Amino acid sequence: MRALALLLLAAPVTAAAAPYELSVGSSVRALPGADPVTADSLAGGGVGLGYRLDVDLPRHFELWGEASSLWSGASGAMFQTLTTHVFDVTLTAGAHLRYHPFRSLAVSGALAIGYQHASLTLDDTNGNSASDTAWGPVARASIQLDVLAIDMKAFALGLRGEFGYLAAAGIAMTPTEARSDSSDTLHIPMQEASLGHLDLGGPFFTFGLVSQF
Amino acid sequence: MKTFLLSLAVTGVLAGCWDDGRARVWDRDRTVLGPIPLKTQIAYVDSALDRVTFVDLLNDAPVISRTSVGRNAIYAQPSPDRHHLFVITRGEEAVHTGEIDQAPMLWSIDAQHIDAAAQGYTIGSPFDRIALAPDNSIAIAYFSAAGPDAAGFFRNPNELAIVDLTQPPSATNPTLRTIRSFGSVPEGIELSPPMIVPGLPDARTFAFILSDNNLTVLDTAHPDRNEISVRLDLGGLPVIPREVVFAPNTASAYVRSDNARDVLQVILVPDSQATPTENDFRPQLAELGAGGGPTDIAVYDDPNGKRFVLAATPNTNEVVVIDADTAQFRSVPIADPIDRILLFPQGGDEPPHKALFAAIAANQKRVSVLNLDNIADPLTEEQLTTIDLDQPVRDVVPVPERDLAMIVHDDARTVLGLLDMTTESTSPLLGVGKLDSYDFSPDGSHLIGATDSVSRVGFVALDNLHPTDFRLDDPPVRVLSTANAKIFVDHGDDRGHATIIPSADSTRDQAIVLDGFLLTDVLDQEP
């Protein structure tokens, strides 16, 4: 412990970060609450934007505001007969507190809230297809590790790994069959049964590029 | 670029390795049994979700409800009065996480009290057939000739589970029995209505177990007692019992068999009981003098309560009217090889006045009608009328509550005829396609039909034969009529997709489509 403290004290002063941040990468999110529709995890990509907030903090600490968009999808099967497709777009805004003690290395803790837009499609073996889409709130907490290949005062570029948990409210899903007749067709009134609540929350991991400028 | 590709690769590997332990329930084989028509409900049994979904059409708005049954349903059958549903579940062995040890069970569900839990009886073996007493008091689970599936190590095809449905499950209910076999296995089981054997104090339900060359009689009130085997063969062709009709007032049954010489009458009479395992009755056998290998039989009581058996004997070109009490018979010559007998009017308290005869296997282009009034009187001339048709007869179906019979003229069921038994006249009906599914309204006012290639339901008003149809939004797979005259059209979707038409004269805006009802709240269900 003492050695770690000495090491921290002896560390070189890091460059003050540039005010903007852009991150892109791919992500994977386990879906423990969506087991009925897929055994797979959600996989996809995302992009994030950050802005360094001008607040007084202890040395090596920075506070960043951030907004991110994440899109991901998964396929699966229910009972070996119903093919399922899940697609999710998550939009969040929040902040991360960044600790940057060494050049080329930074650790952040992030919190964000937002909404996700989930869509679910079910296809059966007879060619019938039903789908639904809906919005639901999410909250995200994560830890980020930045390893920077370039870490200068005005510009930084490196890799970011992020591990966290996305908590999502179950989204009520009522898949309905698409009716293919012309738009002026008068259909028989339909009463749809709810499939239940689709929970796309779970632990996630993202990995990609981060740049500050 | 390399970094980005590296990140994709890392994420991909993580996605492949990140196993969140999906419950096996979501990967189970799923078979949906149904739609099964009950009184005012339609039932579907889901073998993966282990539940029965009921669509109740009693009120204007359909009500969907569910009840749980055991693991892996393999067979379902409604009771004769359509108030109960019986389901056999195969059960499960706990081999993987999430699986449970559960024995094969028979579930009795009271469709009038869906809120009550289904009553489960452990039946020991995965039987795949159920025989039910007409009064819902007894059920016997048994194996079909093929058996349920290839699972399991041994299968005893002569094993039965006799369930007293009036009693809760216990160590003695059900009773598992293996019936005596002479090399054959049960092809079917018929349970009698409660019959009072003269001299015995209580009414009992008897099981008649049909197998090649054998008829086995079992007293379901005392399933621990010995069964009684009746050999049917005479050393020639195998005698295969096909049909049993009961006469509960005389504690007798009439058995028609392929390759048999006559109709076999089985009269149950009292007998002394030497040991507790012996029966207090015995069958008394009589061959009713059809004398020509009966191909179909029908039983009716005349207005005086006298019981008669009608038997068609193509070998002698006759139809025989047999007095069931005296075995006296009267032969009515008929040229066609008759293999279908229908009595009119059907059901109700009124005795039948006419019998319709058809030679379906021979594809004859005519049917015959016999007036049954005073037919037993030898001084009365028989009144047999032959009705010539344009097309061969492939099937004859009685219309409920009406003196009408629907005649099917081709295998595709596109050409139909309606025979009015009162006027003995026929009217042709032409369909636009194969009649894949049809039903009659409960009062016999309409024939309801559908073909799976046409998004319509067709109606024929049987009073004036006026045809109408109802345009659906999706192709139908099966059409059913409930006891309250609502029409249920199943569209064959694994999620549950059906159209409910309130009546034959409803318009489209009065109908309703139900969608997704078989998977209701499945995402909220605990595995």
XYZ file of C-alpha atoms in Angstrom:
740
model
C 0.000 0.000 0.000
C 2.840 2.346 0.942
C 4.622 1.482 -2.294
C 1.488 2.325 -4.232
C 1.246 5.700 -2.484
C 4.882 6.467 -3.225
C 4.384 5.480 -6.813
C 1.442 7.810 -7.134
C 3.371 10.684 -5.583
C 6.285 10.075 -7.917
C 4.156 9.945 -11.007
C 4.770 12.503 -13.664
C 2.278 15.264 -14.015
C -0.206 14.393 -16.677
C -1.237 16.693 -19.401
C -4.395 18.655 -18.818
C -7.096 17.083 -20.963
C -8.524 18.689 -24.047
C -12.150 19.782 -23.590
C -13.825 17.426 -26.054
C -14.031 13.686 -26.246
C -15.227 11.289 -28.901
C -15.436 7.570 -28.411
C -16.511 4.839 -30.806
C -16.524 1.141 -30.301
C -18.405 -2.057 -30.105
C -20.324 -3.457 -27.185
C -21.831 -6.581 -25.842
C -24.569 -6.782 -23.226
C -25.765 -9.872 -21.456
C -29.542 -10.229 -21.235
C -30.437 -12.150 -18.109
C -33.926 -10.661 -18.174
C -34.647 -11.485 -21.802
C -34.015 -15.215 -21.674
C -37.433 -16.052 -23.110
C -36.584 -14.448 -26.436
C -32.884 -15.130 -26.874
C -29.991 -16.959 -25.351
C -27.566 -14.556 -26.977
C -26.213 -11.277 -25.732
C -26.916 -8.008 -27.442
C -23.988 -7.088 -29.672
C -23.500 -3.868 -31.552
C -21.740 -0.573 -31.588
C -21.926 2.901 -30.199
C -20.639 6.405 -30.229
C -20.117 8.802 -27.334
C -19.446 12.490 -27.005
C -17.963 14.183 -23.959
C -17.214 17.665 -22.722
C -14.881 18.448 -19.869
C -16.669 20.457 -17.232
C -14.788 23.334 -15.677
C -15.121 22.533 -12.012
C -12.597 22.587 -9.191
C -11.540 19.103 -8.321
C -8.544 17.526 -6.592
C -5.448 17.016 -8.615
C -5.687 14.384 -11.397
C -9.485 14.394 -11.321
C -11.675 15.654 -14.134
C -15.424 15.745 -14.518
C -16.868 15.121 -17.949
C -20.371 15.427 -19.202
C -21.248 12.832 -21.802
C -23.922 11.657 -24.187
C -23.905 8.364 -25.935
C -25.831 6.312 -28.371
C -25.637 2.552 -28.468
C -27.286 0.212 -30.923
C -27.267 -3.523 -30.675
C -29.212 -6.571 -31.689
C -29.596 -10.272 -31.045
C -31.438 -13.193 -32.539
C -32.672 -16.348 -30.960
C -35.473 -18.841 -30.770
C -38.276 -19.657 -28.409
C -39.184 -23.323 -28.082
C -37.219 -24.091 -31.238
C -40.130 -22.938 -33.375
C -40.356 -19.175 -32.980
C -37.438 -17.195 -34.342
C -36.829 -13.980 -32.444
C -35.030 -10.784 -33.343
C -34.305 -8.094 -30.765
C -32.928 -4.694 -31.627
C -32.176 -1.937 -29.196
C -31.086 1.692 -29.471
C -30.054 3.232 -26.172
C -29.614 6.976 -25.770
C -28.084 8.195 -22.501
C -26.709 11.367 -20.979
C -24.655 11.605 -17.827
C -21.216 12.280 -16.465
C -18.028 10.493 -15.670
C -15.415 11.353 -13.111
C -12.029 10.718 -14.598
C -8.871 10.006 -12.624
C -5.780 10.572 -14.740
C -2.719 10.049 -12.522
C -0.319 8.870 -15.200
C 0.318 9.809 -18.705
C -1.405 7.310 -21.013
C -3.633 5.861 -18.334
C -6.952 7.039 -16.932
C -9.793 5.465 -15.006
C -13.326 6.812 -14.909
C -16.526 6.093 -13.073
C -19.614 6.945 -15.109
C -23.311 7.397 -14.400
C -25.950 8.071 -17.046
C -29.658 7.906 -17.596
C -31.683 7.806 -20.748
C -34.110 5.861 -22.851
C -33.940 2.808 -24.984
C -36.000 1.963 -28.012
C -36.530 -1.781 -28.171
C -38.015 -3.751 -31.012
C -38.970 -7.401 -31.002
C -39.951 -9.584 -33.955
C -41.291 -13.125 -33.756
C -41.406 -15.365 -36.829
C -43.056 -18.760 -36.738
C -42.513 -21.773 -38.953
C -45.676 -21.056 -40.926
C -44.320 -17.749 -42.146
C -46.308 -15.616 -39.742
C -44.470 -12.638 -38.328
C -45.344 -10.273 -35.513
C -43.435 -7.357 -34.104
C -43.598 -4.477 -31.684
C -41.449 -1.543 -30.682
C -41.522 0.609 -27.565
C -39.494 3.024 -25.455
C -38.360 2.494 -21.899
C -36.113 4.277 -19.375
C -32.610 3.074 -18.565
C -29.833 3.926 -16.124
C -26.202 3.050 -16.584
C -23.275 2.768 -14.191
C -19.822 1.808 -15.399
C -16.081 1.906 -14.957
C -13.916 2.991 -17.873
C -10.252 2.340 -18.414
C -8.418 4.468 -20.979
C -5.066 3.388 -22.343
C -3.784 6.245 -24.467
C -1.231 5.842 -27.199
C -1.054 9.595 -27.610
C -1.597 11.659 -24.527
C -0.767 15.260 -25.153
C -2.273 18.413 -23.784
C -4.316 19.212 -26.852
C -4.873 15.770 -28.218
C -5.174 12.249 -26.942
C -5.937 8.996 -28.664
C -6.193 5.533 -27.253
C -8.312 2.562 -26.347
C -11.214 2.572 -23.915
C -12.659 -0.413 -22.208
C -15.835 0.008 -20.217
C -17.547 -2.446 -17.954
C -20.824 -1.681 -16.284
C -24.455 -2.473 -15.785
C -27.424 -1.112 -17.662
C -30.589 -1.172 -15.602
C -33.704 -1.126 -17.768
C -37.355 -1.029 -16.920
C -39.228 -3.885 -18.532
C -40.856 -2.648 -21.716
C -44.380 -3.904 -22.374
C -44.386 -5.739 -25.672
C -47.449 -6.632 -27.679
C -46.270 -8.025 -30.987
C -48.881 -7.855 -33.691
C -48.985 -9.237 -37.164
C -48.407 -6.791 -39.947
C -51.505 -6.461 -42.096
C -50.492 -6.340 -45.673
C -53.666 -5.090 -47.321
C -53.865 -1.644 -48.780
C -54.084 1.262 -46.415
C -57.809 1.790 -46.921
C -58.715 -1.795 -46.032
C -61.145 -1.961 -43.138
C -59.789 -4.661 -40.902
C -61.634 -6.648 -38.324
C -61.005 -5.089 -34.906
C -58.060 -6.776 -33.255
C -57.433 -7.514 -29.613
C -53.769 -8.173 -28.991
C -52.467 -10.066 -26.022
C -49.412 -8.734 -24.268
C -46.291 -10.840 -24.474
C -45.147 -9.340 -21.180
C -42.266 -7.063 -20.330
C -39.013 -7.242 -22.210
C -36.064 -6.452 -19.957
C -32.975 -5.583 -21.970
C -30.895 -4.609 -18.960
C -27.760 -6.412 -17.941
C -24.009 -6.193 -17.525
C -22.222 -4.822 -20.534
C -18.758 -4.385 -21.905
C -17.649 -1.930 -24.548
C -14.305 -1.652 -26.218
C -13.150 0.926 -28.705
C -11.304 4.083 -29.521
C -11.344 7.242 -27.508
C -10.005 10.577 -28.515
C -9.799 13.892 -26.720
C -9.144 17.089 -28.549
C -8.112 0.618 -38.357
C -6.233 -2.223 -36.742
C -7.311 -0.989 -33.343
C -10.910 -0.831 -34.372
C -10.780 -4.329 -35.793
C -9.139 -5.472 -32.584
C -11.956 -3.952 -30.562
C -14.524 -5.694 -32.730
C -12.724 -8.984 -32.284
C -12.546 -8.582 -28.517
C -16.207 -7.715 -28.349
C -17.120 -10.623 -30.546
C -15.191 -13.043 -28.398
C -16.862 -11.660 -25.306
C -20.264 -11.930 -26.913
C -19.610 -15.548 -27.703
C -18.315 -16.369 -24.269
C -20.782 -14.371 -22.208
C -23.243 -17.028 -21.190
C -25.936 -15.765 -18.883
C -27.352 -19.219 -18.273
C -30.637 -19.279 -20.159
C -33.235 -21.522 -18.571
C -33.906 -24.655 -20.590
C -37.629 -24.054 -20.510
C -37.262 -21.629 -23.397
C -35.598 -24.272 -25.566
C -38.099 -27.031 -24.954
C -39.976 -28.727 -27.766
C -43.343 -27.098 -28.126
C -46.496 -28.715 -29.350
C -49.789 -26.911 -29.147
C -52.726 -29.282 -28.831
C -55.881 -27.655 -30.067
C -58.064 -25.831 -30.670
C -60.254 -28.092 -28.533
C -63.907 -27.068 -28.431
C -65.538 -27.027 -25.015
C -68.967 -25.702 -24.139
C -68.409 -21.981 -24.566
C -64.637 -22.102 -24.531
C -61.860 -23.064 -26.858
C -58.826 -24.673 -25.231
C -55.204 -24.945 -26.316
C -52.675 -27.074 -24.456
C -49.077 -25.871 -24.617
C -46.488 -28.583 -24.036
C -43.619 -26.141 -23.509
C -45.282 -23.642 -21.226
C -47.108 -26.437 -19.381
C -50.369 -24.599 -19.404
C -53.816 -24.658 -20.908
C -55.127 -21.456 -22.443
C -58.887 -20.995 -22.558
C -60.649 -18.511 -24.790
C -64.056 -18.028 -23.220
C -66.700 -16.871 -25.692
C -69.587 -16.732 -23.229
C -69.858 -12.943 -23.262
C -69.482 -10.346 -25.989
C -65.822 -9.794 -25.193
C -63.681 -12.927 -25.215
C -61.911 -13.686 -21.963
C -58.549 -15.424 -21.972
C -57.502 -17.432 -18.956
C -54.873 -20.023 -18.191
C -54.352 -22.928 -15.910
C -51.191 -24.890 -15.258
C -50.680 -28.574 -15.913
C -47.655 -30.837 -15.672
C -44.594 -31.016 -17.862
C -44.794 -32.043 -21.522
C -48.437 -32.467 -22.415
C -48.905 -35.212 -24.999
C -52.645 -35.735 -25.279
C -55.826 -33.837 -24.523
C -59.454 -34.774 -24.794
C -62.667 -33.023 -23.788
C -65.343 -34.783 -21.810
C -68.440 -35.895 -23.718
C -70.420 -33.000 -22.236
C -67.551 -30.616 -23.080
C -67.486 -29.192 -19.554
C -64.157 -30.785 -18.668
C -60.816 -31.115 -20.346
C -58.478 -34.006 -19.650
C -54.779 -33.730 -20.375
C -52.021 -36.332 -20.139
C -48.571 -34.965 -19.389
C -45.522 -37.056 -19.945
C -43.625 -35.583 -17.017
C -39.916 -35.043 -16.848
C -36.687 -36.298 -15.362
C -34.468 -33.756 -13.668
C -31.346 -34.181 -15.769
C -30.495 -30.538 -16.376
C -30.793 -27.430 -14.301
C -34.340 -26.193 -14.321
C -35.852 -29.590 -14.933
C -37.898 -31.360 -12.314
C -38.734 -34.930 -11.535
C -42.359 -35.406 -12.399
C -44.198 -38.613 -13.181
C -46.722 -38.914 -16.021
C -50.017 -37.464 -14.914
C -53.624 -37.169 -15.969
C -55.067 -33.714 -15.366
C -58.742 -33.017 -14.964
C -59.716 -29.411 -15.605
C -63.183 -28.119 -14.858
C -63.724 -25.588 -17.611
C -66.563 -24.008 -15.670
C -64.245 -23.228 -12.769
C -60.993 -22.227 -14.393
C -59.821 -20.505 -11.236
C -59.639 -23.849 -9.480
C -56.343 -25.652 -9.955
C -56.335 -28.623 -12.278
C -56.578 -31.945 -10.467
C -53.596 -34.135 -11.245
C -53.513 -37.911 -10.946
C -50.221 -39.764 -11.154
C -50.736 -42.463 -13.765
C -47.277 -43.978 -13.760
C -46.838 -44.424 -17.499
C -46.961 -41.942 -20.384
C -50.255 -43.151 -21.791
C -51.482 -41.364 -24.869
C -55.175 -42.191 -24.985
C -58.058 -41.571 -22.625
C -61.408 -43.306 -22.384
C -64.053 -41.379 -20.490
C -67.304 -42.467 -18.918
C -70.283 -40.522 -20.274
C -70.935 -39.113 -16.796
C -67.294 -38.040 -16.282
C -66.949 -40.339 -13.276
C -64.218 -42.622 -14.583
C -61.293 -42.159 -16.913
C -58.998 -44.863 -18.181
C -55.643 -43.910 -19.608
C -54.071 -46.395 -21.979
C -51.554 -46.677 -24.766
C -52.401 -46.285 -28.397
C -51.078 -49.004 -30.669
C -48.128 -46.829 -31.660
C -47.424 -45.501 -28.174
C -46.682 -41.887 -27.322
C -43.085 -41.628 -28.560
C -39.765 -43.416 -28.601
C -38.744 -42.268 -25.130
C -38.571 -44.748 -22.286
C -37.094 -48.186 -21.970
C -39.975 -50.598 -21.584
C -43.604 -50.100 -22.480
C -46.394 -52.351 -21.423
C -49.131 -51.848 -24.026
C -51.687 -53.742 -21.944
C -51.310 -51.494 -18.927
C -54.193 -49.256 -17.879
C -54.601 -46.523 -15.319
C -58.140 -46.479 -13.976
C -58.939 -43.107 -12.458
C -61.939 -42.407 -10.265
C -62.531 -38.773 -11.132
C -64.991 -38.319 -8.290
C -62.259 -38.967 -5.736
C -59.019 -37.126 -5.056
C -55.739 -38.778 -5.935
C -54.557 -41.314 -3.404
C -52.496 -44.454 -3.101
C -55.381 -46.426 -4.585
C -56.518 -43.861 -7.114
C -55.596 -44.326 -9.913
C -55.412 -48.093 -10.026
C -52.784 -49.435 -12.383
C -53.705 -52.691 -14.054
C -52.309 -54.892 -16.753
C -55.067 -56.715 -18.490
C -54.791 -60.288 -19.576
C -53.574 -60.539 -23.135
C -53.621 -63.260 -25.721
C -51.058 -61.544 -27.858
C -53.047 -58.495 -28.805
C -53.060 -54.991 -27.393
C -55.958 -52.607 -26.754
C -57.177 -50.844 -29.864
C -59.781 -48.870 -27.976
C -61.719 -48.675 -24.747
C -65.381 -47.849 -24.360
C -66.814 -46.970 -20.976
C -70.461 -47.649 -20.355
C -72.874 -45.245 -18.757
C -73.782 -46.342 -15.215
C -75.493 -49.708 -15.576
C -77.396 -51.615 -12.919
C -76.807 -55.322 -13.165
C -80.000 -56.973 -11.954
C -79.484 -58.213 -8.427
C -76.600 -55.901 -7.667
C -77.268 -52.854 -5.522
C -75.363 -50.092 -7.262
C -74.975 -48.712 -10.754
C -71.515 -49.302 -12.163
C -69.424 -48.208 -15.071
C -67.944 -51.059 -17.069
C -64.952 -50.802 -19.349
C -65.092 -52.700 -22.617
C -61.545 -53.072 -23.887
C -61.289 -53.853 -27.587
C -58.368 -55.768 -28.994
C -57.885 -58.173 -31.852
C -59.846 -61.347 -31.194
C -60.591 -60.233 -27.645
C -63.106 -58.293 -25.695
C -62.226 -57.590 -22.079
C -64.789 -56.440 -19.556
C -63.633 -54.674 -16.416
C -65.677 -53.428 -13.488
C -64.318 -49.933 -12.860
C -66.031 -49.769 -9.477
C -63.784 -52.633 -8.386
C -60.666 -52.295 -10.504
C -58.796 -54.719 -8.265
C -61.048 -57.557 -9.314
C -60.260 -59.847 -12.205
C -61.121 -58.743 -15.664
C -63.223 -60.962 -17.875
C -61.878 -61.893 -21.284
C -64.109 -62.904 -24.135
C -62.452 -64.626 -27.095
C -64.045 -63.475 -30.308
C -62.184 -65.483 -32.939
C -63.306 -68.765 -34.306
C -60.027 -69.804 -35.797
C -60.517 -68.021 -39.091
C -59.831 -64.427 -39.917
C -59.006 -62.221 -36.936
C -62.088 -60.715 -35.403
C -61.502 -57.073 -34.654
C -64.065 -55.402 -32.409
C -64.864 -51.959 -33.769
C -67.913 -50.587 -32.091
C -69.771 -50.919 -28.825
C -73.172 -49.467 -28.067
C -74.695 -49.758 -24.620
C -78.170 -50.428 -23.368
C -77.842 -49.392 -19.716
C -81.425 -50.249 -18.820
C -80.799 -53.886 -19.624
C -77.133 -53.935 -18.524
C -76.092 -54.994 -21.955
C -73.795 -53.960 -24.736
C -73.755 -54.696 -28.417
C -70.425 -55.271 -30.085
C -69.804 -55.075 -33.782
C -66.599 -56.606 -35.087
C -64.913 -56.874 -38.409
C -64.930 -60.450 -39.705
C -67.545 -61.428 -37.131
C -70.566 -63.423 -38.119
C -73.037 -61.553 -35.967
C -73.527 -58.700 -33.597
C -72.425 -59.862 -30.165
C -74.712 -59.031 -27.319
C -73.027 -58.948 -23.919
C -75.545 -59.079 -21.102
C -74.167 -58.598 -17.618
C -75.868 -60.834 -15.096
C -75.177 -61.362 -11.378
C -72.889 -64.133 -10.256
C -71.810 -65.597 -6.965
C -68.563 -64.245 -5.646
C -66.343 -66.919 -4.139
C -63.330 -64.727 -3.407
C -62.897 -60.948 -3.094
C -60.977 -60.800 -6.337
C -63.739 -62.457 -8.283
C -66.511 -60.502 -9.875
C -70.092 -60.466 -8.709
C -71.277 -60.462 -12.286
C -70.560 -62.378 -15.430
C -71.208 -61.685 -19.082
C -73.827 -63.653 -20.872
C -73.171 -63.758 -24.569
C -75.597 -63.935 -27.396
C -75.131 -63.629 -31.105
C -77.885 -61.561 -32.555
C -78.898 -63.002 -35.841
C -77.491 -60.589 -38.325
C -75.789 -63.518 -39.943
C -73.658 -61.816 -42.497
C -70.830 -59.910 -40.964
C -72.287 -56.605 -39.812
C -70.502 -53.496 -41.065
C -72.361 -50.967 -38.946
C -74.861 -51.048 -36.157
C -77.173 -48.610 -34.448
C -79.280 -49.041 -31.351
C -82.539 -47.315 -30.572
C -85.527 -47.589 -28.291
C -88.970 -47.475 -29.824
C -91.768 -45.358 -28.280
C -92.627 -48.291 -25.995
C -89.103 -48.447 -24.646
C -88.317 -51.619 -26.517
C -84.721 -51.801 -27.651
C -83.747 -52.634 -31.197
C -80.451 -53.102 -32.942
C -80.107 -52.170 -36.573
C -77.316 -54.019 -38.321
C -76.134 -53.753 -41.908
C -74.940 -57.062 -43.359
C -73.607 -56.543 -46.873
C -72.771 -60.201 -47.244
C -76.446 -61.042 -47.234
C -77.577 -57.797 -48.879
C -79.744 -57.029 -45.907
C -80.379 -54.682 -43.096
C -81.512 -56.507 -40.000
C -83.747 -55.117 -37.291
C -83.121 -57.138 -34.145
C -85.231 -57.136 -31.015
C -82.548 -56.856 -28.386
C -84.592 -58.618 -25.738
C -85.710 -61.642 -27.718
C -83.106 -61.728 -30.498
C -85.939 -62.012 -32.988
C -85.091 -60.179 -36.119
C -86.553 -58.934 -39.324
C -84.527 -58.691 -42.488
C -84.971 -55.893 -44.945
C -83.433 -56.661 -48.341
C -81.197 -53.931 -49.683
C -78.959 -54.279 -52.688
C -76.151 -51.930 -51.698
C -73.336 -53.007 -49.339
C -74.389 -50.682 -46.531
C -71.670 -49.570 -44.140
C -73.177 -46.469 -42.564
C -76.371 -46.230 -40.551
C -77.715 -42.967 -39.173
C -80.891 -42.566 -37.155
C -83.210 -39.562 -37.330
C -84.073 -37.589 -35.334
C -80.827 -37.746 -33.458
C -80.453 -37.216 -29.727
C -83.160 -35.797 -27.542
C -85.976 -37.812 -26.052
C -87.836 -38.501 -29.240
C -87.275 -42.009 -30.590
C -85.953 -42.191 -34.130
C -88.453 -42.629 -36.905
C -86.155 -43.125 -39.854
C -82.846 -44.745 -40.606
C -80.512 -43.599 -43.348
C -78.296 -46.185 -45.031
C -75.276 -45.417 -47.188
C -72.693 -47.577 -48.937
C -69.633 -45.391 -48.587
C -66.878 -47.885 -49.319
C -68.663 -48.940 -52.484
C -69.044 -45.306 -53.682
C -72.693 -45.895 -54.475
C -74.661 -43.056 -55.992
C -77.658 -43.559 -53.772
C -78.790 -43.733 -50.199
C -81.759 -45.491 -48.649
C -84.214 -44.439 -45.992
C -86.104 -46.949 -43.849
C -89.181 -45.953 -41.930
C -88.745 -47.375 -38.438
C -92.322 -46.904 -37.267
C -93.812 -50.363 -36.646
C -90.823 -51.957 -38.347
C -90.848 -54.760 -35.798
C -94.396 -55.678 -36.659
C -94.116 -58.528 -39.158
C -97.526 -57.664 -40.553
C -96.374 -54.195 -41.509
C -94.706 -53.822 -44.857
C -91.278 -52.253 -44.633
C -91.021 -48.820 -46.164
C -87.594 -48.564 -47.736
C -87.028 -45.646 -50.069
C -84.047 -45.349 -52.357
C -82.823 -41.868 -53.214
C -80.697 -41.626 -56.338
C -77.916 -39.039 -56.373
C -75.764 -37.552 -59.098
C -72.466 -38.266 -57.379
C -71.082 -41.152 -55.324
C -71.383 -40.853 -51.560
C -68.086 -40.486 -49.692
C -69.435 -39.523 -46.292
C -72.685 -38.842 -44.515
C -72.858 -36.548 -41.511
C -75.942 -35.862 -39.398
C -76.867 -32.251 -38.743
C -77.386 -31.715 -35.010
C -80.934 -31.046 -33.853
C -82.271 -31.337 -37.387
C -83.722 -34.010 -39.647
C -80.975 -33.302 -42.111
C -77.900 -35.134 -43.284
C -74.972 -33.649 -45.111
C -73.718 -35.860 -47.900
C -70.140 -35.483 -49.050
C -69.632 -36.485 -52.647
C -65.888 -36.234 -53.179
C -62.681 -36.629 -51.244
C -61.922 -32.935 -51.540
C -65.299 -32.124 -50.023
C -66.109 -29.568 -52.689
C -69.408 -31.113 -53.725
C -71.938 -31.554 -50.987
C -75.567 -32.415 -50.747
C -78.123 -31.885 -48.079
C -80.685 -34.605 -47.540
C -83.931 -33.627 -45.901
C -85.083 -36.705 -44.038
C -88.608 -35.385 -43.742
C -89.218 -34.886 -47.431
C -86.467 -37.316 -48.478
C -85.205 -34.812 -50.999
C -81.650 -33.678 -51.671
C -80.186 -30.294 -52.516
C -76.706 -29.831 -53.949
C -74.193 -27.411 -52.453
C -71.096 -26.331 -54.306
C -68.028 -25.039 -52.519
C -65.359 -22.770 -53.958
C -62.633 -25.035 -52.598
C -61.939 -28.040 -50.488
C -63.931 -28.005 -47.297
C -60.949 -28.403 -44.996
C -62.870 -27.699 -41.846
C -66.550 -27.495 -41.072
C -68.956 -27.499 -38.198
C -72.640 -27.042 -37.599
C -74.182 -24.394 -35.412
C -75.460 -26.015 -32.212
C -79.098 -25.664 -33.225
C -78.385 -26.994 -36.686
C -79.389 -23.738 -38.328
C -76.155 -23.298 -40.281
C -73.390 -25.271 -41.877
C -70.124 -23.429 -41.325
C -67.185 -24.257 -43.551
C -63.719 -23.047 -44.417
C -60.897 -23.896 -46.754
C -57.337 -22.986 -45.886
C -56.633 -21.297 -49.197
C -59.519 -18.834 -49.038
C -59.786 -16.106 -46.407
C -63.478 -16.623 -45.924
C -65.880 -18.564 -43.770
C -68.888 -19.894 -45.603
C -72.344 -20.322 -44.116
C -75.316 -22.204 -45.411
C -78.639 -21.518 -43.718
C -80.065 -24.998 -43.486
C -83.649 -23.760 -43.436
C -83.545 -22.402 -46.960
C -80.020 -23.378 -48.091
C -79.118 -19.732 -48.548
C -75.320 -19.409 -48.721
C -73.458 -16.428 -47.301
C -69.861 -15.868 -46.437
C -67.724 -13.797 -44.148
C -64.473 -12.237 -45.316
C -61.567 -12.902 -42.948
C -58.338 -10.966 -42.672
C -56.260 -14.155 -42.675
C -56.647 -17.661 -44.105
C -58.441 -20.074 -41.787
C -57.107 -23.394 -40.596
C -60.010 -24.622 -38.535
C -63.527 -23.452 -37.844
C -65.509 -24.347 -34.731
C -68.900 -23.491 -33.336
C -69.388 -23.142 -29.596
C -72.485 -24.139 -27.671
C -73.592 -20.500 -27.649
C -73.420 -20.360 -31.444
C -70.292 -18.250 -31.744
C -67.896 -19.124 -34.512
C -64.225 -19.516 -33.713
C -61.797 -19.489 -36.614
C -58.260 -20.603 -35.825
C -55.574 -19.310 -38.171
C -52.831 -21.769 -37.197
C -50.362 -19.300 -35.702
C -47.983 -20.563 -33.005
C -48.610 -17.381 -31.023
C -52.375 -17.809 -31.180
C -54.360 -16.005 -33.852
C -58.095 -16.424 -34.192
C -61.182 -14.637 -35.442
C -64.359 -14.738 -33.408
C -67.599 -14.197 -35.292
C -70.582 -13.628 -32.989
C -73.097 -15.293 -35.299
C -73.654 -16.347 -38.862
C -75.218 -13.017 -39.785
C -72.593 -10.830 -38.135
C -70.762 -8.119 -40.009
C -67.010 -7.661 -39.973
C -67.085 -4.838 -37.486
C -68.911 -7.094 -35.034
C -66.216 -9.718 -35.202
C -62.942 -9.573 -33.359
C -59.474 -10.906 -34.043
C -57.502 -12.263 -31.107
C -53.760 -12.165 -31.565
C -50.934 -13.574 -29.483
C -53.136 -15.158 -26.835
C -51.082 -18.353 -26.576
C -48.029 -16.446 -25.391
C -49.764 -14.029 -23.062
C -47.329 -12.650 -20.470
C -44.749 -15.263 -21.358
C -41.947 -12.733 -20.809
C -43.094 -12.221 -17.228
C -43.227 -15.918 -16.500
C -40.690 -17.427 -14.157
C -38.871 -20.309 -15.827
